XYZ file of C-alpha atoms in Angstrom:
242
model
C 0.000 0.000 0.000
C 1.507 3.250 -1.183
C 0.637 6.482 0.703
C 1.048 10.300 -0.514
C 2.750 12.598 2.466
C 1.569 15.415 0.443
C -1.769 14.801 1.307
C -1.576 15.305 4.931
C -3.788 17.658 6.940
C -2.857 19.898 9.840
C -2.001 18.943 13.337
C -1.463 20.529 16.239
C 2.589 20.207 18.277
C 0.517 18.864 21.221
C -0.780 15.943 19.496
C 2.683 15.180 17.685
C 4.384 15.319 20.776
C 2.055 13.203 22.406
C 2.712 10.491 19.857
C 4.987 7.789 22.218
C 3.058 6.647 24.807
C 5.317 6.836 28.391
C 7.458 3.840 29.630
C 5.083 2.808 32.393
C 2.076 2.503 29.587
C -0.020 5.243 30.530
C -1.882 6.377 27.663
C -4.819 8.695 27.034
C -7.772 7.596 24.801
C -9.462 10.700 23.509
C -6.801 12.416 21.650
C -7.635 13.515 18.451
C -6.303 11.759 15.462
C -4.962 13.641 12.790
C -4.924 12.349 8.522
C -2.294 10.290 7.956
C -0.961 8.824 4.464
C 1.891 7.292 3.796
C 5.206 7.802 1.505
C 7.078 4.722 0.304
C 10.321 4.947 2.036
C 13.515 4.437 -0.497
C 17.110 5.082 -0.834
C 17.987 7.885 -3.083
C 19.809 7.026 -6.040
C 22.636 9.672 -7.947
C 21.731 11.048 -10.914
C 24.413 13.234 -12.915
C 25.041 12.676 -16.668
C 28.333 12.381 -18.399
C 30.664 15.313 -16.872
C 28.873 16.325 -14.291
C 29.748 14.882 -10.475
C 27.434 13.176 -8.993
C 25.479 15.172 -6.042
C 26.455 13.027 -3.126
C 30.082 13.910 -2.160
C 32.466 10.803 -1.154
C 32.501 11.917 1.935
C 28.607 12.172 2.639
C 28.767 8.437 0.834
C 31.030 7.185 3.425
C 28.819 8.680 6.872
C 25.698 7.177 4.960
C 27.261 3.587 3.614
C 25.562 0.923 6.391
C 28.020 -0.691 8.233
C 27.361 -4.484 9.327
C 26.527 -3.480 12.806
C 24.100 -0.809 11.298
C 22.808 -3.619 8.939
C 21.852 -5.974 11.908
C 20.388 -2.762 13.732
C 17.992 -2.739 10.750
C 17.422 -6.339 10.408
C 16.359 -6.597 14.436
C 13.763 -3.724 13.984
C 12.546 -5.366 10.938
C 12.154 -8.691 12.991
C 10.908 -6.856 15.688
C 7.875 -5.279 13.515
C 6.912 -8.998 12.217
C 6.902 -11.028 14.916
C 5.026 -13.665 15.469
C 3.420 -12.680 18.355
C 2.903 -9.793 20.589
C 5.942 -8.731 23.545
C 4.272 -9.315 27.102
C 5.360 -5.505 27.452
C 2.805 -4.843 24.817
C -0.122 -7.121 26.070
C 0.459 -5.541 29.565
C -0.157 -1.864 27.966
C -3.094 -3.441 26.214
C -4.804 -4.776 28.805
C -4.652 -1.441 30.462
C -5.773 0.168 27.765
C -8.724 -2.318 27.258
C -9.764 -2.252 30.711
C -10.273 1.709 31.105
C -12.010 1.889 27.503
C -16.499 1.047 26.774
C -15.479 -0.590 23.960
C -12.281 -2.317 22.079
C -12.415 0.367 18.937
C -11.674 3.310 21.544
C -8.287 2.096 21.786
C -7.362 1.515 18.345
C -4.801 4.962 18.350
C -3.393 4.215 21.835
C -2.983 0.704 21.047
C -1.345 1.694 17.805
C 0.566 3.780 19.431
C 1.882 0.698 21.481
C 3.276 -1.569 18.822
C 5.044 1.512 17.156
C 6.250 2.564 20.770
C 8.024 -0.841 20.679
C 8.687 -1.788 16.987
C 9.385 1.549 15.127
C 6.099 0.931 13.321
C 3.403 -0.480 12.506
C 3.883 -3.624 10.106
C 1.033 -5.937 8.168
C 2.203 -8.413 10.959
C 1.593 -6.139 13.713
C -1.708 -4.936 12.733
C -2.926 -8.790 12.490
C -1.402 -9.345 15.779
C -3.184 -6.529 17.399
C -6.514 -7.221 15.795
C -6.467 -10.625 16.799
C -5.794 -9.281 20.532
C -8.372 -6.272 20.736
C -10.680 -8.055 18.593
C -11.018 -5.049 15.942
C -11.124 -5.848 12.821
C -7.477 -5.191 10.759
C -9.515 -2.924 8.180
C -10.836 -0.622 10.877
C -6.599 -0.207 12.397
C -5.879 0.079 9.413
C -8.358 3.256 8.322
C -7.058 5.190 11.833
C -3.639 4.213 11.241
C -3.681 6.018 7.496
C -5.645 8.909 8.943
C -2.990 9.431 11.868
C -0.526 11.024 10.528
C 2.475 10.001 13.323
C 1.543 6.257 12.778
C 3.931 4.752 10.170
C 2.397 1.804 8.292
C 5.991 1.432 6.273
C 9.494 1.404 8.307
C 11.017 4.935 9.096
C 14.536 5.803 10.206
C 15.265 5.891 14.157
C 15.080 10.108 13.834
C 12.026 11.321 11.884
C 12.322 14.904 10.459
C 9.033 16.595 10.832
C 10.122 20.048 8.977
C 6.577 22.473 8.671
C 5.579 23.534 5.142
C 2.896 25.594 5.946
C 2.755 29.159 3.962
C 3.781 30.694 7.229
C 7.412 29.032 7.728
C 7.447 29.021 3.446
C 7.328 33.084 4.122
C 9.648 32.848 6.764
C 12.575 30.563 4.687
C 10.985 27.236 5.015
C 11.633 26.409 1.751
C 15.543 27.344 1.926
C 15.955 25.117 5.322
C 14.033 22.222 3.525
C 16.184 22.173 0.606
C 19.218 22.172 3.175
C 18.164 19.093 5.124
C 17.377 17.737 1.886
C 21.098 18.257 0.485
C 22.888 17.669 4.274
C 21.177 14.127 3.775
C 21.160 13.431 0.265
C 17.283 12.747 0.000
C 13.863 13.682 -1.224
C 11.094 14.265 1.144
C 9.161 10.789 1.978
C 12.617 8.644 2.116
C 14.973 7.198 4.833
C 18.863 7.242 4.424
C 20.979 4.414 3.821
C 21.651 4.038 7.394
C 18.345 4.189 8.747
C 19.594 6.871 11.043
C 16.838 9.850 9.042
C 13.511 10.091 7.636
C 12.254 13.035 6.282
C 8.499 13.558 6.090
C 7.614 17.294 5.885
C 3.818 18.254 7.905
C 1.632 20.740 6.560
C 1.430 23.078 9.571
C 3.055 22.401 13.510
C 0.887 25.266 14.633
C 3.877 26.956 15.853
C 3.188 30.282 13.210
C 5.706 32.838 15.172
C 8.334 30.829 15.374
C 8.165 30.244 11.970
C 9.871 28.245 10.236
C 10.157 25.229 12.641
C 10.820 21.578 12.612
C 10.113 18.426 15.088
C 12.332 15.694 16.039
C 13.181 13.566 18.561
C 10.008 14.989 20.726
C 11.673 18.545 20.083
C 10.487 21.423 18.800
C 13.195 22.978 16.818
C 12.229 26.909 16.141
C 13.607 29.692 14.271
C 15.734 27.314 11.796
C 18.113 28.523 9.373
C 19.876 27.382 6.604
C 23.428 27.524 8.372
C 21.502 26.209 11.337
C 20.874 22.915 9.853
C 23.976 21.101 9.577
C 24.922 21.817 13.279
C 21.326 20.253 14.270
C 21.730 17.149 12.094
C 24.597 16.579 13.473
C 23.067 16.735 17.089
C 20.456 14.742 16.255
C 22.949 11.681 14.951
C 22.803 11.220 18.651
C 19.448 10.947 19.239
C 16.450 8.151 18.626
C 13.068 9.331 18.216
């Protein structure tokens, strides 16, 4: 199932920083769910013709070549999302969740919420698992999980990039600090890099107007972004996990 980012509708910075549910499973169940679709996730590819160098320099191809040990980091999260059953972690937020609800469909974000707390995301696998545990149907996950817009139905990188490209950060140089995360990490809106360290999926508007332009990650709000701000922050955020 392919998904169009563009398509996304506003939210507010409460709601996306609401989005992990805390350690101890404590979750509320009337937040309001935002429209989510979906970008497929791929590696950029170089394009240059004959004489021209290619846009990714060797040294940006070195930081973003996956080592083995970033490899297997990949492969466990992918194993993670499909298993075969659900972590007793998970069942223990679910029961919670289930007990404190009128009826299983109230928890379908929350409970969302705790699979992609856990796995990174929420895989074909998962959602099957989950149904069969809440006893809602996979279609009806399924239609809140493309409507939220912070619940990823492909695999994302361990740091999402949540830059705004509302009119109001455009005005204010959005476009200009977009194109520089873009070319810091060699990829198009929608993808994840090589590593699996960066996704990049712009949001229509953070509500955050005057301190325009803005980005979140990592639970932050990042405000008042330049262009020769950028490099520093990606940098910081190679640190960080969402």
């Amino acid at each position: 199932m392919t998904h169009n980012y563009e398509q996304l509708l506003r939210i507010s910075i409460q709601e996306v920083m609401s989005t992990d549910l805390p350690s101890n499973g404590d979750a509320s169940t009337d937040e309001q769910a935002g429209n989510h679709t979906q970008a497929t996730f791929t590696t950029p590819e170089k394009r240059h013709t004959q004489g021209e160098l290619p846009v990714r320099s060797t040294l940006a191809e070195s930081r973003l070549t996956p080592s083995a040990e970033t490899l297997a980091k990949v492969e466990d999260r992918q194993a993670a999302a499909d298993s075969s059953q659900l972590k007793p972690c998970e069942t223990k937020q679910l029961d919670k969740l289930l007990a404190s609800a009128p009826y299983p469909a109230a928890v379908s974000i929350d409970a969302l919420k705790v699979i992609q707390q856990q796995r990174g995301w929420v895989s074909d696998a998962s959602l099957s698992l989950l149904s069969a545990y809440i006893q809602v149907s996979v279609a009806d996950l399924d239609s809140v999980a493309t409507f939220y817009n912070l619940i990823f139905r492909q695999a994302v990188g361990e740091v999402v990039l949540h830059p705004c490209d509302g009119i109001s950060c455009d005005l204010m140089g959005g476009v200009e600090v977009r194109a520089a995360i873009c070319q810091k990490l060699q990829l198009n809106p929608g993808e994840t890099t090589p590593d699996n360290r960066f996704t990049l999926i712009p949001l229509p508007c953070l509500g955050a107007c005057d301190k325009a332009p803005v980005m979140i990650a990592s639970k932050r709000v990042y405000p008042h972004l330049t262009v020769s701000k950028i490099a520093q922050l990606i940098d910081e955020l190679e640190g960080h996990k969402i």
